[in-house]
């Protein structure tokens, strides 16, 4: 909603600010739709394309329904099992979760799950969220020989690129700041992500290695 609101607001302002020049950059944006949105007498806004390396992304959809015996952490563990046995058998996994609590719970679940299987002997589970110390956050950039599973919030969607990611598991939610007019307070609510975010997250894999998969 925030992304959709901003271009609409800018379009209203532009006629009153003839000297403004707006440059929108993105690797995944629907360029022609945005160019038509900002169309003027001269026609659609110009689109400048800069070519770069492109990797195919295979997407696998796994419907999830929570029950007493099967929660989100179990679904993530199943996704890790499937990706770990991928024929390419290399590269790290990035898991998107809405917040610190969910990341801590998923990390604990994964460590217990992996410890009982010889296949994951050298696996490393790394959480990534704002309240970690700088040294703990920087661990994701350290060199390593085994495979890693990085659990992060939507900060890994656009704000930083985690190196070595070949697979993405997306829980499809994010913690968003919302203002309640009734109680006059701000709340952080877990909500389904937008379609634009869902399209953005698969692009986190394959930025440094090829043939990525997202689930």
PDB file of C-alpha atoms in Angstrom, residues 43-204:
ATOM      1  CA  UNK A  43       3.355  10.731 -23.798  1.00  0.00           C
ATOM      2  CA  UNK A  44       4.480   8.157 -21.242  1.00  0.00           C
ATOM      3  CA  UNK A  45       7.473   8.860 -19.047  1.00  0.00           C
ATOM      4  CA  UNK A  46      10.766   7.658 -20.564  1.00  0.00           C
ATOM      5  CA  UNK A  47      12.020   4.222 -19.533  1.00  0.00           C
ATOM      6  CA  UNK A  48      15.778   3.690 -19.350  1.00  0.00           C
ATOM      7  CA  UNK A  49      16.883   0.069 -19.198  1.00  0.00           C
ATOM      8  CA  UNK A  50      20.288  -1.035 -17.961  1.00  0.00           C
ATOM      9  CA  UNK A  51      20.995  -4.654 -18.787  1.00  0.00           C
ATOM     10  CA  UNK A  52      22.569  -6.924 -16.204  1.00  0.00           C
ATOM     11  CA  UNK A  53      23.045 -10.567 -15.407  1.00  0.00           C
ATOM     12  CA  UNK A  54      19.777 -12.449 -15.219  1.00  0.00           C
ATOM     13  CA  UNK A  55      19.205 -15.811 -13.591  1.00  0.00           C
ATOM     14  CA  UNK A  56      16.113 -17.986 -14.045  1.00  0.00           C
ATOM     15  CA  UNK A  57      14.124 -18.457 -10.833  1.00  0.00           C
ATOM     16  CA  UNK A  58      12.029 -21.558 -10.285  1.00  0.00           C
ATOM     17  CA  UNK A  59       9.114 -20.959  -7.907  1.00  0.00           C
ATOM     18  CA  UNK A  60       7.467 -23.780  -5.952  1.00  0.00           C
ATOM     19  CA  UNK A  61       4.239 -23.026  -4.115  1.00  0.00           C
ATOM     20  CA  UNK A  62       3.512 -25.036  -0.990  1.00  0.00           C
ATOM     21  CA  UNK A  63       0.059 -24.338   0.520  1.00  0.00           C
ATOM     22  CA  UNK A  64       0.232 -24.207   4.304  1.00  0.00           C
ATOM     23  CA  UNK A  65      -2.507 -24.709   6.858  1.00  0.00           C
ATOM     24  CA  UNK A  66      -1.542 -24.538  10.518  1.00  0.00           C
ATOM     25  CA  UNK A  67      -2.769 -27.282  12.820  1.00  0.00           C
ATOM     26  CA  UNK A  68      -2.017 -28.601  16.290  1.00  0.00           C
ATOM     27  CA  UNK A  69       0.637 -30.971  14.945  1.00  0.00           C
ATOM     28  CA  UNK A  70       1.973 -28.905  12.053  1.00  0.00           C
ATOM     29  CA  UNK A  71       2.965 -25.249  12.391  1.00  0.00           C
ATOM     30  CA  UNK A  72       4.952 -22.776  10.293  1.00  0.00           C
ATOM     31  CA  UNK A  73       8.267 -23.943  11.748  1.00  0.00           C
ATOM     32  CA  UNK A  74       7.483 -27.510  10.659  1.00  0.00           C
ATOM     33  CA  UNK A  75       6.684 -26.257   7.147  1.00  0.00           C
ATOM     34  CA  UNK A  76       9.990 -24.344   7.028  1.00  0.00           C
ATOM     35  CA  UNK A  77      11.880 -27.449   8.145  1.00  0.00           C
ATOM     36  CA  UNK A  78      10.191 -29.466   5.368  1.00  0.00           C
ATOM     37  CA  UNK A  79      11.189 -26.776   2.865  1.00  0.00           C
ATOM     38  CA  UNK A  80      14.796 -26.892   4.070  1.00  0.00           C
ATOM     39  CA  UNK A  81      14.816 -30.688   3.737  1.00  0.00           C
ATOM     40  CA  UNK A  82      13.557 -30.441   0.153  1.00  0.00           C
ATOM     41  CA  UNK A  83      16.027 -27.749  -0.881  1.00  0.00           C
ATOM     42  CA  UNK A  84      18.967 -29.386   0.894  1.00  0.00           C
ATOM     43  CA  UNK A  85      18.487 -32.480  -1.226  1.00  0.00           C
ATOM     44  CA  UNK A  86      18.377 -30.442  -4.439  1.00  0.00           C
ATOM     45  CA  UNK A  87      20.349 -31.950  -7.274  1.00  0.00           C
ATOM     46  CA  UNK A  88      22.770 -28.980  -7.308  1.00  0.00           C
ATOM     47  CA  UNK A  89      23.430 -29.508  -3.571  1.00  0.00           C
ATOM     48  CA  UNK A  90      25.105 -26.164  -2.929  1.00  0.00           C
ATOM     49  CA  UNK A  91      24.311 -22.611  -1.898  1.00  0.00           C
ATOM     50  CA  UNK A  92      22.661 -21.134   1.171  1.00  0.00           C
ATOM     51  CA  UNK A  93      18.999 -20.671   2.087  1.00  0.00           C
ATOM     52  CA  UNK A  94      17.307 -17.395   3.056  1.00  0.00           C
ATOM     53  CA  UNK A  95      14.057 -17.622   5.038  1.00  0.00           C
ATOM     54  CA  UNK A  96      11.744 -14.604   5.295  1.00  0.00           C
ATOM     55  CA  UNK A  97       9.845 -14.257   8.582  1.00  0.00           C
ATOM     56  CA  UNK A  98       7.866 -11.319  10.021  1.00  0.00           C
ATOM     57  CA  UNK A  99       9.791 -10.532  13.203  1.00  0.00           C
ATOM     58  CA  UNK A 100      12.317 -11.302  15.915  1.00  0.00           C
ATOM     59  CA  UNK A 101      10.090 -13.687  17.874  1.00  0.00           C
ATOM     60  CA  UNK A 102       9.268 -15.764  14.813  1.00  0.00           C
ATOM     61  CA  UNK A 103      12.952 -15.834  13.798  1.00  0.00           C
ATOM     62  CA  UNK A 104      14.099 -17.013  17.233  1.00  0.00           C
ATOM     63  CA  UNK A 105      11.447 -19.740  17.338  1.00  0.00           C
ATOM     64  CA  UNK A 106      12.239 -20.913  13.804  1.00  0.00           C
ATOM     65  CA  UNK A 107      15.994 -20.896  14.534  1.00  0.00           C
ATOM     66  CA  UNK A 108      15.542 -23.051  17.647  1.00  0.00           C
ATOM     67  CA  UNK A 109      13.266 -25.449  15.754  1.00  0.00           C
ATOM     68  CA  UNK A 110      15.669 -25.737  12.819  1.00  0.00           C
ATOM     69  CA  UNK A 111      18.721 -26.347  15.017  1.00  0.00           C
ATOM     70  CA  UNK A 112      16.939 -29.220  16.770  1.00  0.00           C
ATOM     71  CA  UNK A 113      15.663 -30.556  13.450  1.00  0.00           C
ATOM     72  CA  UNK A 114      19.076 -30.444  11.783  1.00  0.00           C
ATOM     73  CA  UNK A 115      20.990 -31.889  14.731  1.00  0.00           C
ATOM     74  CA  UNK A 116      19.300 -35.284  14.299  1.00  0.00           C
ATOM     75  CA  UNK A 117      20.240 -35.694  10.628  1.00  0.00           C
ATOM     76  CA  UNK A 118      23.787 -36.488   9.398  1.00  0.00           C
ATOM     77  CA  UNK A 119      23.045 -34.705   6.101  1.00  0.00           C
ATOM     78  CA  UNK A 120      23.027 -31.358   7.923  1.00  0.00           C
ATOM     79  CA  UNK A 121      26.186 -31.956   9.952  1.00  0.00           C
ATOM     80  CA  UNK A 122      27.926 -28.784   8.743  1.00  0.00           C
ATOM     81  CA  UNK A 123      24.801 -26.621   8.530  1.00  0.00           C
ATOM     82  CA  UNK A 124      24.746 -23.244  10.283  1.00  0.00           C
ATOM     83  CA  UNK A 125      21.572 -21.380  11.262  1.00  0.00           C
ATOM     84  CA  UNK A 126      21.982 -17.588  11.419  1.00  0.00           C
ATOM     85  CA  UNK A 127      19.201 -15.228  12.591  1.00  0.00           C
ATOM     86  CA  UNK A 128      19.188 -11.650  11.300  1.00  0.00           C
ATOM     87  CA  UNK A 129      17.132  -8.889  12.918  1.00  0.00           C
ATOM     88  CA  UNK A 130      17.665  -5.343  14.184  1.00  0.00           C
ATOM     89  CA  UNK A 131      18.221  -6.051  17.899  1.00  0.00           C
ATOM     90  CA  UNK A 132      21.223  -8.290  17.287  1.00  0.00           C
ATOM     91  CA  UNK A 133      24.619  -6.758  17.949  1.00  0.00           C
ATOM     92  CA  UNK A 134      26.542  -5.460  14.946  1.00  0.00           C
ATOM     93  CA  UNK A 135      29.028  -8.310  15.268  1.00  0.00           C
ATOM     94  CA  UNK A 136      26.215 -10.889  15.184  1.00  0.00           C
ATOM     95  CA  UNK A 137      24.608  -9.232  12.153  1.00  0.00           C
ATOM     96  CA  UNK A 138      27.938  -9.112  10.314  1.00  0.00           C
ATOM     97  CA  UNK A 139      28.308 -12.900  10.602  1.00  0.00           C
ATOM     98  CA  UNK A 140      26.183 -13.338   7.477  1.00  0.00           C
ATOM     99  CA  UNK A 141      28.968 -11.674   5.457  1.00  0.00           C
ATOM    100  CA  UNK A 142      31.763 -13.860   6.855  1.00  0.00           C
ATOM    101  CA  UNK A 143      33.286 -16.533   4.675  1.00  0.00           C
ATOM    102  CA  UNK A 144      32.246 -20.123   5.383  1.00  0.00           C
ATOM    103  CA  UNK A 145      32.751 -23.624   4.067  1.00  0.00           C
ATOM    104  CA  UNK A 146      29.490 -25.333   5.074  1.00  0.00           C
ATOM    105  CA  UNK A 147      25.973 -24.329   4.070  1.00  0.00           C
ATOM    106  CA  UNK A 148      23.932 -21.702   5.873  1.00  0.00           C
ATOM    107  CA  UNK A 149      20.306 -21.001   6.609  1.00  0.00           C
ATOM    108  CA  UNK A 150      19.721 -17.285   7.215  1.00  0.00           C
ATOM    109  CA  UNK A 151      16.448 -16.266   8.873  1.00  0.00           C
ATOM    110  CA  UNK A 152      15.633 -12.603   8.306  1.00  0.00           C
ATOM    111  CA  UNK A 153      12.853 -10.032   8.301  1.00  0.00           C
ATOM    112  CA  UNK A 154      11.927  -7.985   5.241  1.00  0.00           C
ATOM    113  CA  UNK A 155      15.145  -5.983   5.778  1.00  0.00           C
ATOM    114  CA  UNK A 156      16.713  -8.627   3.504  1.00  0.00           C
ATOM    115  CA  UNK A 157      14.092  -7.866   0.840  1.00  0.00           C
ATOM    116  CA  UNK A 158      15.458  -4.521  -0.296  1.00  0.00           C
ATOM    117  CA  UNK A 159      17.892  -3.068   2.272  1.00  0.00           C
ATOM    118  CA  UNK A 160      20.740  -5.556   1.957  1.00  0.00           C
ATOM    119  CA  UNK A 161      21.888  -8.484  -0.133  1.00  0.00           C
ATOM    120  CA  UNK A 162      22.916 -11.632   1.704  1.00  0.00           C
ATOM    121  CA  UNK A 163      25.795 -13.237  -0.238  1.00  0.00           C
ATOM    122  CA  UNK A 164      25.705 -16.838  -1.413  1.00  0.00           C
ATOM    123  CA  UNK A 165      21.911 -17.252  -1.303  1.00  0.00           C
ATOM    124  CA  UNK A 166      20.661 -19.829  -3.771  1.00  0.00           C
ATOM    125  CA  UNK A 167      17.246 -20.602  -2.307  1.00  0.00           C
ATOM    126  CA  UNK A 168      14.514 -18.523  -0.658  1.00  0.00           C
ATOM    127  CA  UNK A 169      11.730 -19.757   1.613  1.00  0.00           C
ATOM    128  CA  UNK A 170       9.046 -17.098   1.986  1.00  0.00           C
ATOM    129  CA  UNK A 171       6.497 -17.322   4.805  1.00  0.00           C
ATOM    130  CA  UNK A 172       4.486 -14.607   3.005  1.00  0.00           C
ATOM    131  CA  UNK A 173       4.106 -12.255   5.979  1.00  0.00           C
ATOM    132  CA  UNK A 174       5.747  -9.148   7.416  1.00  0.00           C
ATOM    133  CA  UNK A 175       5.377  -7.080  10.566  1.00  0.00           C
ATOM    134  CA  UNK A 176       3.945  -3.692   9.570  1.00  0.00           C
ATOM    135  CA  UNK A 177       3.514  -0.517  11.610  1.00  0.00           C
ATOM    136  CA  UNK A 178      -0.138   0.498  11.783  1.00  0.00           C
ATOM    137  CA  UNK A 179      -1.839   3.403  13.562  1.00  0.00           C
ATOM    138  CA  UNK A 180      -5.094   2.730  15.410  1.00  0.00           C
ATOM    139  CA  UNK A 181      -7.441   5.727  15.330  1.00  0.00           C
ATOM    140  CA  UNK A 182      -9.556   4.179  18.062  1.00  0.00           C
ATOM    141  CA  UNK A 183      -6.773   3.633  20.619  1.00  0.00           C
ATOM    142  CA  UNK A 184      -4.486   6.420  19.292  1.00  0.00           C
ATOM    143  CA  UNK A 185      -1.432   4.147  19.361  1.00  0.00           C
ATOM    144  CA  UNK A 186       0.864   2.567  16.809  1.00  0.00           C
ATOM    145  CA  UNK A 187       0.972  -1.213  16.554  1.00  0.00           C
ATOM    146  CA  UNK A 188       3.239  -3.670  14.810  1.00  0.00           C
ATOM    147  CA  UNK A 189       0.922  -6.180  13.153  1.00  0.00           C
ATOM    148  CA  UNK A 190       1.779  -9.334  11.242  1.00  0.00           C
ATOM    149  CA  UNK A 191       0.110  -9.082   7.840  1.00  0.00           C
ATOM    150  CA  UNK A 192       0.295 -10.864   4.476  1.00  0.00           C
ATOM    151  CA  UNK A 193       2.812  -9.191   2.195  1.00  0.00           C
ATOM    152  CA  UNK A 194       1.807  -7.421  -1.005  1.00  0.00           C
ATOM    153  CA  UNK A 195       2.147  -8.994  -4.429  1.00  0.00           C
ATOM    154  CA  UNK A 196       5.016  -6.629  -5.231  1.00  0.00           C
ATOM    155  CA  UNK A 197       6.921  -7.859  -2.177  1.00  0.00           C
ATOM    156  CA  UNK A 198       6.145 -11.458  -3.087  1.00  0.00           C
ATOM    157  CA  UNK A 199       7.680 -10.806  -6.511  1.00  0.00           C
ATOM    158  CA  UNK A 200      10.664  -8.995  -4.994  1.00  0.00           C
ATOM    159  CA  UNK A 201      11.702 -11.669  -2.518  1.00  0.00           C
ATOM    160  CA  UNK A 202      12.608 -14.404  -5.042  1.00  0.00           C
ATOM    161  CA  UNK A 203      15.131 -11.971  -6.509  1.00  0.00           C
ATOM    162  CA  UNK A 204      17.179 -12.267  -3.324  1.00  0.00           C
TER     163      UNK A 204
END
